[in-house]
Coordinates of C-alpha atoms in Angstrom, one line a residue:
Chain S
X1 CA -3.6 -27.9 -4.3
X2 CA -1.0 -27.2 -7.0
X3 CA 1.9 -24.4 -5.8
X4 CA 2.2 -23.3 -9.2
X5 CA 2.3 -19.8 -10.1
X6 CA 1.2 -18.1 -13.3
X7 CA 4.3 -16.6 -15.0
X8 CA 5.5 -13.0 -14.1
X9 CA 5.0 -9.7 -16.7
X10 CA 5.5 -6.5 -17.0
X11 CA 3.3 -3.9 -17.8
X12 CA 3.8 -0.6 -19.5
X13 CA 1.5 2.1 -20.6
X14 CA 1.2 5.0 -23.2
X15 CA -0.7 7.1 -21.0
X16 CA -1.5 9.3 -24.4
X17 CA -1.1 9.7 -27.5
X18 CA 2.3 11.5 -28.2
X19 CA 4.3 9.8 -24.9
X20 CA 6.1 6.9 -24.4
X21 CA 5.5 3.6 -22.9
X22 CA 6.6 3.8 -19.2
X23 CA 6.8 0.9 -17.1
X24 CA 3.9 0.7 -14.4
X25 CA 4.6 -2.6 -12.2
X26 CA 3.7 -6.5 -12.8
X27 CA 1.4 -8.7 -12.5
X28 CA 0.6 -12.4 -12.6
X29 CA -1.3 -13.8 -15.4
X30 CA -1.3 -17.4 -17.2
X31 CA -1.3 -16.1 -20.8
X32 CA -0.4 -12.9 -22.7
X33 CA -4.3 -12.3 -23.0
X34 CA -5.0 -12.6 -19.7
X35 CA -2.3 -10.7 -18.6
X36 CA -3.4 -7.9 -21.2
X37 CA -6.7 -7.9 -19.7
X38 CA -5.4 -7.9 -15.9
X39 CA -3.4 -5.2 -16.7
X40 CA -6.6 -3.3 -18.1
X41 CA -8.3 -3.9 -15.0
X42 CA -5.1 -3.0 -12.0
X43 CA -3.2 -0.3 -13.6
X44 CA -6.0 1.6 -15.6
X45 CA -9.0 1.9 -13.6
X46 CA -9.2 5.5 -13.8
X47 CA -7.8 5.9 -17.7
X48 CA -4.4 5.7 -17.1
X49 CA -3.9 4.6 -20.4
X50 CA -4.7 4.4 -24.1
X51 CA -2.2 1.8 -25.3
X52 CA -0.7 -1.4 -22.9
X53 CA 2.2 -3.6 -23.2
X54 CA 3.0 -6.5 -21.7
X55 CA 6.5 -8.7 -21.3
X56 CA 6.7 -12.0 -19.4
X57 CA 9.4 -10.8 -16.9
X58 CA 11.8 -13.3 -17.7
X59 CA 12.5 -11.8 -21.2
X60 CA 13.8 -8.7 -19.6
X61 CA 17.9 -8.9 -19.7
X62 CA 19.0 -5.9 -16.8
X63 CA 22.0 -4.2 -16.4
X64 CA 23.8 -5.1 -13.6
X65 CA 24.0 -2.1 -10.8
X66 CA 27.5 -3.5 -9.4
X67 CA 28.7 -3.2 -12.4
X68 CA 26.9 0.5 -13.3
X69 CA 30.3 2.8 -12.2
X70 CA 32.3 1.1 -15.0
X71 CA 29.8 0.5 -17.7
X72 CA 28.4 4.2 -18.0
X73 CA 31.8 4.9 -17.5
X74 CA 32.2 6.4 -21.0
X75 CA 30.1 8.9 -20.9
X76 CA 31.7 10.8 -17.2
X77 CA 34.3 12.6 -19.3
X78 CA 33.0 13.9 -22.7
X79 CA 31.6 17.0 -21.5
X80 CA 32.0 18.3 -25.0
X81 CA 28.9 16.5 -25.5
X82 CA 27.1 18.8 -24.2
X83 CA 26.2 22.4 -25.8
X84 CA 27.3 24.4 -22.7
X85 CA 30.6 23.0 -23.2
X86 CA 31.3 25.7 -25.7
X87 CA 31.5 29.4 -25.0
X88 CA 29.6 31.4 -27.6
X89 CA 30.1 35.7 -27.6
X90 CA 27.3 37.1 -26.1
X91 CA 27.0 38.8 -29.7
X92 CA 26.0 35.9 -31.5
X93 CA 22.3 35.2 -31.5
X94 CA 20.1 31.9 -32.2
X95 CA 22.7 29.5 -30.8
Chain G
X1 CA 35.2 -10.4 4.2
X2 CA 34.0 -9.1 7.2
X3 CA 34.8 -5.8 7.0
X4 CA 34.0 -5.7 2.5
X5 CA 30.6 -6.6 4.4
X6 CA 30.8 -3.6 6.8
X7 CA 31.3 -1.1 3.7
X8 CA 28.7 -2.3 1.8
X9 CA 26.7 -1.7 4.7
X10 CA 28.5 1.8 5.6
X11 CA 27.9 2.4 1.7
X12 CA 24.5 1.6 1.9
X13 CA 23.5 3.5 4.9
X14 CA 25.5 6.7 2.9
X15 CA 23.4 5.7 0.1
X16 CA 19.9 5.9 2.3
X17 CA 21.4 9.3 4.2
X18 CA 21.7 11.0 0.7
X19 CA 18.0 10.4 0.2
X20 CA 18.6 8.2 -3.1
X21 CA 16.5 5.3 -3.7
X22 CA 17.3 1.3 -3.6
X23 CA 16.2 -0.7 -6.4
X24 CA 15.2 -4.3 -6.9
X25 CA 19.3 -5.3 -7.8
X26 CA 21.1 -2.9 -5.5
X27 CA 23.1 -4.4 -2.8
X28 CA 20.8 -4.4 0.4
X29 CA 21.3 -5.7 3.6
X30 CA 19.6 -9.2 4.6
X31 CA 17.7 -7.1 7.4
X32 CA 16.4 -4.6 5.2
X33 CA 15.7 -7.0 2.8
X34 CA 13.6 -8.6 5.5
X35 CA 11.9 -5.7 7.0
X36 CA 10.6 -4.9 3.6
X37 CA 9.0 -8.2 2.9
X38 CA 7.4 -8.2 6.3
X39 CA 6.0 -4.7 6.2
X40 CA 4.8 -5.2 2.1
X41 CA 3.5 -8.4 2.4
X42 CA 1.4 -7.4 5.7
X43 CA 0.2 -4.1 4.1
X44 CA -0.8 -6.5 0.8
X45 CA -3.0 -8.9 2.8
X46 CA -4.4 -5.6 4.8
X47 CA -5.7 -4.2 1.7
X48 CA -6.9 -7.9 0.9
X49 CA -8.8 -8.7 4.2
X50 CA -9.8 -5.1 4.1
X51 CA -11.9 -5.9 1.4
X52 CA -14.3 -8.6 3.9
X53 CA -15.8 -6.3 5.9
X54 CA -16.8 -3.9 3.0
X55 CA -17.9 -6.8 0.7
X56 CA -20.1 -7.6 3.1
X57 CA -22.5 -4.5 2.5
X58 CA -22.0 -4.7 -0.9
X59 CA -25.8 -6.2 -1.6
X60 CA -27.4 -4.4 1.3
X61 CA -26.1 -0.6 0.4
X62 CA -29.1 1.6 0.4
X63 CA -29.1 3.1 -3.3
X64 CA -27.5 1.8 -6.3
X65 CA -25.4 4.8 -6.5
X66 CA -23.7 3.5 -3.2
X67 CA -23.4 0.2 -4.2
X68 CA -21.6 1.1 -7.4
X69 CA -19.5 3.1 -5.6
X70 CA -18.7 0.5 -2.9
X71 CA -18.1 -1.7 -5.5
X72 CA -15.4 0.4 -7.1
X73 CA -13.7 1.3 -3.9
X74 CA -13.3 -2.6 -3.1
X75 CA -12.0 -3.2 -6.3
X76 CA -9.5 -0.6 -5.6
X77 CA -8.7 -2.1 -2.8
X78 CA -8.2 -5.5 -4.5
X79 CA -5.8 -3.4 -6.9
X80 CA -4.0 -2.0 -3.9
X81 CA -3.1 -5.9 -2.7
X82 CA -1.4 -6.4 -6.0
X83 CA 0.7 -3.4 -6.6
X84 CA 2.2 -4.1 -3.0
X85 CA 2.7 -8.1 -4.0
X86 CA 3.9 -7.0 -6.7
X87 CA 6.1 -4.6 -5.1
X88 CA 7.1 -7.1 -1.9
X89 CA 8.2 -10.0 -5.7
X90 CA 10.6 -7.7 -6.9
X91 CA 12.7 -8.6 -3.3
X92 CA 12.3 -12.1 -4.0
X93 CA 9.3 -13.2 -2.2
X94 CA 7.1 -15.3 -4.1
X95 CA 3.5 -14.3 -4.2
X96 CA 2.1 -18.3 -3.6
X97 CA 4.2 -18.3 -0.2
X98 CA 3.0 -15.3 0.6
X99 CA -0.3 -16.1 0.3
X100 CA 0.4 -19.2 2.4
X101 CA 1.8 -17.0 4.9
X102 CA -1.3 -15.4 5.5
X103 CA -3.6 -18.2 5.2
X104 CA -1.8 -20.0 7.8
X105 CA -1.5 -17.1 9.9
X106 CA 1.9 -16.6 10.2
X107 CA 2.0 -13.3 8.2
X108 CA -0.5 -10.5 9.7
X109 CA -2.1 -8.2 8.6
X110 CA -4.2 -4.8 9.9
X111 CA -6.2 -5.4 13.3
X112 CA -8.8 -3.0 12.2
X113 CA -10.4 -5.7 9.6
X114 CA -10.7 -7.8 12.8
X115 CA -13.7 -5.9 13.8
X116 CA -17.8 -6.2 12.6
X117 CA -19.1 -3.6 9.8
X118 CA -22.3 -3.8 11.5
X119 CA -24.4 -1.2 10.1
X120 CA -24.1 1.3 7.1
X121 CA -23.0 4.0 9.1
X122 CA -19.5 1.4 10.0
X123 CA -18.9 1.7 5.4
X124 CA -18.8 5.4 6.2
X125 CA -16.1 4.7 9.5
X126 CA -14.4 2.3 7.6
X127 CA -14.1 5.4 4.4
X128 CA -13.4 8.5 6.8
X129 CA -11.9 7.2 9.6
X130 CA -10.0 3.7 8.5
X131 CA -8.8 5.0 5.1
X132 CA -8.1 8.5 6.8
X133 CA -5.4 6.7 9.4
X134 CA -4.3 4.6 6.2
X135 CA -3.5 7.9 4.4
X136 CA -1.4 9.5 6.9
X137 CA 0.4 6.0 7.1
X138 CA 0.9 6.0 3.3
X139 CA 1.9 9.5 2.2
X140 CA 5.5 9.4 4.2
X141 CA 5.7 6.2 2.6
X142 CA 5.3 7.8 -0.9
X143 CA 9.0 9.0 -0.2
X144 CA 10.2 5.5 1.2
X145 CA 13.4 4.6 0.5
X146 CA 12.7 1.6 -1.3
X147 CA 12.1 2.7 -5.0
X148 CA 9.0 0.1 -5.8
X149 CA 7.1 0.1 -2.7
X150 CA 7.7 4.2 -3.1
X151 CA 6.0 4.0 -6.5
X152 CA 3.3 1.3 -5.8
X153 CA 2.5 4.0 -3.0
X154 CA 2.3 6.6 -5.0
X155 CA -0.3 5.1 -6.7
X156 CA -2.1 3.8 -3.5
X157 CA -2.5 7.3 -2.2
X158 CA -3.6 8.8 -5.5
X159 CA -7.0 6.3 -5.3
X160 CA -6.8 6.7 -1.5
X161 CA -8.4 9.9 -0.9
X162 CA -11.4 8.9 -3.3
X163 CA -12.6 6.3 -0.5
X164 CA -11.6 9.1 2.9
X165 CA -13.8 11.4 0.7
X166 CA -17.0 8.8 0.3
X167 CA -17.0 7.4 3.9
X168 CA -17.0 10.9 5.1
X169 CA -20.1 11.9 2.5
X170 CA -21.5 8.6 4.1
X171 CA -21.7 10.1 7.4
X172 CA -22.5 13.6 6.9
X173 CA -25.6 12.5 4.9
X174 CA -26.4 9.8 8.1
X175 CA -25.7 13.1 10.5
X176 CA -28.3 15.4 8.5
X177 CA -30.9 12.6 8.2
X178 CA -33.3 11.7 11.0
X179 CA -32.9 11.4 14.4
X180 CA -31.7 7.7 14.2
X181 CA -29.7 8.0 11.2
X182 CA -27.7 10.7 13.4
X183 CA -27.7 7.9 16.3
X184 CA -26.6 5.0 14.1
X185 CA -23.6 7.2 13.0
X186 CA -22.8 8.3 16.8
X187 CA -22.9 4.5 17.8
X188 CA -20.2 3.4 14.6
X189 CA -18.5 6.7 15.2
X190 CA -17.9 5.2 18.9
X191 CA -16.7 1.8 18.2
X192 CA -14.8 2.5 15.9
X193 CA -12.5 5.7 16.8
X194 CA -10.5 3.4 19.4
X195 CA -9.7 0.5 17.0
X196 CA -8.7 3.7 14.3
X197 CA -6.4 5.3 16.8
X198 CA -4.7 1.3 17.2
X199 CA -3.7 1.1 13.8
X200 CA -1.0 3.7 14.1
X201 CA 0.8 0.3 16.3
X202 CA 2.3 0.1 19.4
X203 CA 3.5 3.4 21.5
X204 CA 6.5 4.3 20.4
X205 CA 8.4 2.8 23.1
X206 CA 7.0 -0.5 22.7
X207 CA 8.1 -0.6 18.8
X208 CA 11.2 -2.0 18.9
X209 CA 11.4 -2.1 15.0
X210 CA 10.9 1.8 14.8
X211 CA 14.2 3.1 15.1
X212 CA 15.6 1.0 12.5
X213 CA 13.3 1.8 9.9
X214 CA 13.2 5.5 10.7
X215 CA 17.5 4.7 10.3
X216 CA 16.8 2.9 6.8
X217 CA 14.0 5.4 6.0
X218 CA 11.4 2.7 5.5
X219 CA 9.4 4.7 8.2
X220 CA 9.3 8.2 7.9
X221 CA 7.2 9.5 11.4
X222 CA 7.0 7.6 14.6
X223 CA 3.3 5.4 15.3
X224 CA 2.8 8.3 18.2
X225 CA 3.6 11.0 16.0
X226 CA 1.1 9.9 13.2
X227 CA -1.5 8.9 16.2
X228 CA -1.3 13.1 17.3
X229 CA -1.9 14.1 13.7
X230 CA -4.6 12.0 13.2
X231 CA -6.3 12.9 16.1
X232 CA -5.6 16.7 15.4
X233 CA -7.3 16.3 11.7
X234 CA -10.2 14.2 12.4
X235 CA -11.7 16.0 16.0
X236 CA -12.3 19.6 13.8
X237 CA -14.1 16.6 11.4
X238 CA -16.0 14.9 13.7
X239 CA -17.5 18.5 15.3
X240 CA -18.3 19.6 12.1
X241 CA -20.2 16.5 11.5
X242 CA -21.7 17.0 15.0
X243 CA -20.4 14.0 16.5
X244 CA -18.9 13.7 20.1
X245 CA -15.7 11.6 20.0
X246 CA -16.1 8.8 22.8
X247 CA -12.9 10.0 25.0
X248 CA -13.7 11.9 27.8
X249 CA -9.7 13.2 28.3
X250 CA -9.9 14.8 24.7
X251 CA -9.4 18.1 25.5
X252 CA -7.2 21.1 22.9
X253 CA -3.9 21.7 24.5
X254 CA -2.9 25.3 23.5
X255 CA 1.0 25.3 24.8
X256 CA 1.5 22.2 22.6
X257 CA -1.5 23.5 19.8
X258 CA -2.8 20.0 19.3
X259 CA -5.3 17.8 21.4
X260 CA -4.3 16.0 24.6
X261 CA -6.4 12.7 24.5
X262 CA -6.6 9.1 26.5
X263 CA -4.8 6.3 26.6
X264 CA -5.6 3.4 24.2
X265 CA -6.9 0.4 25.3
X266 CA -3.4 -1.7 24.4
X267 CA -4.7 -5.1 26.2
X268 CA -7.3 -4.7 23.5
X269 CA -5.3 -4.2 20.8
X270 CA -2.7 -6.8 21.5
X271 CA -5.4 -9.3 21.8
X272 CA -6.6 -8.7 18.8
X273 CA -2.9 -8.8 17.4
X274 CA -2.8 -11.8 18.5
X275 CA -6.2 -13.8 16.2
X276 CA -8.6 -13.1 19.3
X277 CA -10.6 -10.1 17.8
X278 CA -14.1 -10.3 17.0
X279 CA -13.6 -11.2 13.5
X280 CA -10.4 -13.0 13.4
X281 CA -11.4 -16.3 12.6
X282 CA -14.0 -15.2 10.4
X283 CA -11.8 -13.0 7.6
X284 CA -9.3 -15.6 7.5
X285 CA -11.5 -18.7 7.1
X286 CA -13.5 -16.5 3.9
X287 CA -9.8 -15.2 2.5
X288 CA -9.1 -19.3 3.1
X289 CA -12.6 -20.3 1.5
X290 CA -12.1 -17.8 -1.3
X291 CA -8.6 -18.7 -2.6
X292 CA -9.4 -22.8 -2.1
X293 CA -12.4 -22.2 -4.6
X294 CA -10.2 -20.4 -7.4
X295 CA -7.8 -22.8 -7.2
X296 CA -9.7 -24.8 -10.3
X297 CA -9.6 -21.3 -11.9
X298 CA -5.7 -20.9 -11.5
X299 CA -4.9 -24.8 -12.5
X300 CA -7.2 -24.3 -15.9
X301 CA -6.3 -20.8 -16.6
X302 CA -2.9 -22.7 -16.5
X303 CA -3.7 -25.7 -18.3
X304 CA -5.3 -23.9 -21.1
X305 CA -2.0 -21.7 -21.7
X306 CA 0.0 -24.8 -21.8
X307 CA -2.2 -26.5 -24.3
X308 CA -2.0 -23.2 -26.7
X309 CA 1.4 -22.7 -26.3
X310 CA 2.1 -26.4 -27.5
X311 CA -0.4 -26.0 -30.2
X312 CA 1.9 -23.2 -31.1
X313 CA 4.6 -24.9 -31.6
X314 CA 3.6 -28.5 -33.6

């Protein structure tokens, strides 16, 4: 018996019309088909979905958590970015 | 180095106390690491085996309304299995040795599948009663502090309560039928409320592994603790149903407000533990049987995707 494994992929769904994609989990499957079809059959059962992806897992590139403090970095001190950073007189209406 | 290794740890542990999750790449210690893999991979081939004893009524359930719905819930359950391999992957366990694992019987999985289904009214045990003590199992670890087994249980206890609810309609049509419809449910109801109350583990002194996964939030109640509740949910279920549960110390304790009950038969369920329950060698020689014959299935599915993708590229 061969120990091969089908590849890895990961599957995400539009659960309707309007939303996103959002990733659901992975599954095995030996093709893009098949895993299209297994994805069908373990993640929308009960019409989860109305649109599917699929990824082979090792096309994903990740950031790397160790590294996460430094690389959002950038973004901890421009709190003008945000609209409450501003004070507006209680006067002033549709701000 | 040895004390960078105790703050990752001390880190961690801060990271668990705060109630934040731990992802696939985070930093995790080898134990917890470990723990994980064990307690994924055995609930993956529980909801695998836990398909046996169900398949087997598949063909004989009395209407084709049941058998439909049998069908779906085992299919569910086959779903189940691979959320939690998947799950148990993204730690870096492979899904082939896991299989392995459990084929030689290294890896365990749930007693419970280790006994018979042997009449219609054990599909309604296995719904009500099994898939009841599963659910109070799973809903703590909804909130488990590792972020993909959290969300594969998520979605384990969302189909969950479809199956409770369809093993309990089993019975309550068996306990307003006839005379021996009522019986047959009685006599599954009996064998299988002991084996139920085993699935909650070992006492809570003889679970050595409890306290560190209550520590690591992996566990979220003790086995004893979940045992009361159940016991406390299912005895207003099994009155209204009209059945007497087979324990003859079962009796309401009012200064505690839940139900004082006997002591589990734990030479019985560390034999079975240990591969010699009634159906031990059975489920894993047909999980065995049933993997060995799709193993042409895998190698072609396999084959064929090579063949395309080289196609593809000449």
């Amino acid at each position: 018996m061969t120990q091969q494994e089908w590849p890895l992929w990961e599957v995400f769904i539009r659960s309707k019309q309007g939303l996103d994609h959002k990733h659901v989990g992975s599954l095995h499957a030996a093709d893009a088909a098949m895993a299209m079809q297994n994805a069908r059959d373990v993640y929308t059962r009960r019409l989860e979905g109305v649109s599917i992806w699929v990824v082979e897992s090792r096309h994903i590139h990740a950031s790397n958590p160790d590294d996460a403090a430094a690389f959002f970095d950038p973004a901890a001190d421009k709190v003008y970015r945000h609209p409450t950073f501003f004070e507006v007189p209680d006067s002033i209406k549709h701000m | 180095m040895e004390t960078l290794e105790l703050t990752q740890e001390e880190q961690f542990q801060a990271r668990i106390d705060a109630d934040e999750r731990i992802e696939p790449k985070d930093w995790m210690p080898d134990a917890y690491r470990k723990t994980l893999i064990r307690q994924i991979s055995q609930h993956a081939h529980s909801e695998l085996v836990g398909m046996l004893p169900e398949g087997n009524w598949i063909t004989r359930a009395p209407s084709l309304k049941r058998k439909a719905i049998l069908l779906a819930k085992v299919q569910d359950e086959a779903g189940h299995g691979l959320y939690l391999y998947s799950a148990a992957e993204t730690l870096g366990a492979s899904r082939d040795q896991m299989l392995a694992d459990l084929h030689s019987g290294k890896a365990k999985y749930s007693s419970i599948f280790n006994y018979p289904t042997l009449s219609w009214a054990d599909i309604g045990c296995v719904g009500w009663l099994v898939d009841g003590a599963a659910i109070l199992n799973q809903v703590p670890l909804c909130r488990t502090s590792y972020g993909p087994y959290a969300r594969a249980m998520v979605r384990v206890c969302k189909e969950e309560s479809f199956h409770q609810r369809q093993g309990f309609e089993i019975m309550q049509t068996l306990c307003e039928g006839a005379p021996e419809q009522k019986a047959m449910a009685q006599e599954a109801f009996n064998r299988w409320w002991w084996p139920t109350l085993m699935m909650f583990g070992p006492k809570d002194e003889d679970s050595p592994n409890t306290e560190r996964s209550m520590q690591w939030r992996i566990k979220r109640f003790t086995n004893d603790e979940l045992r009361q509740k159940f016991v406390d949910m299912m005895v207003p279920q099994a009155e209204f149903l009209g059945l007497q549960v087979p324990d003859k110390d079962l009796h309401w304790n009012e200064d505690k407000k839940a139900y004082d009950f006997g002591e589990v038969n734990w030479d019985e369920f560390w034999q079975v533990v240990k591969g010699n329950g009634l159906c031990n060698h059975d489920r894993l020689q047909a999980r065995v049987q049933a993997h060995e014959d799709g193993a042409w299935v895998r190698e072609a599915a396999l084959a064929h995707a090579r063949k395309r993708a080289e196609k593809a590229v000449s």
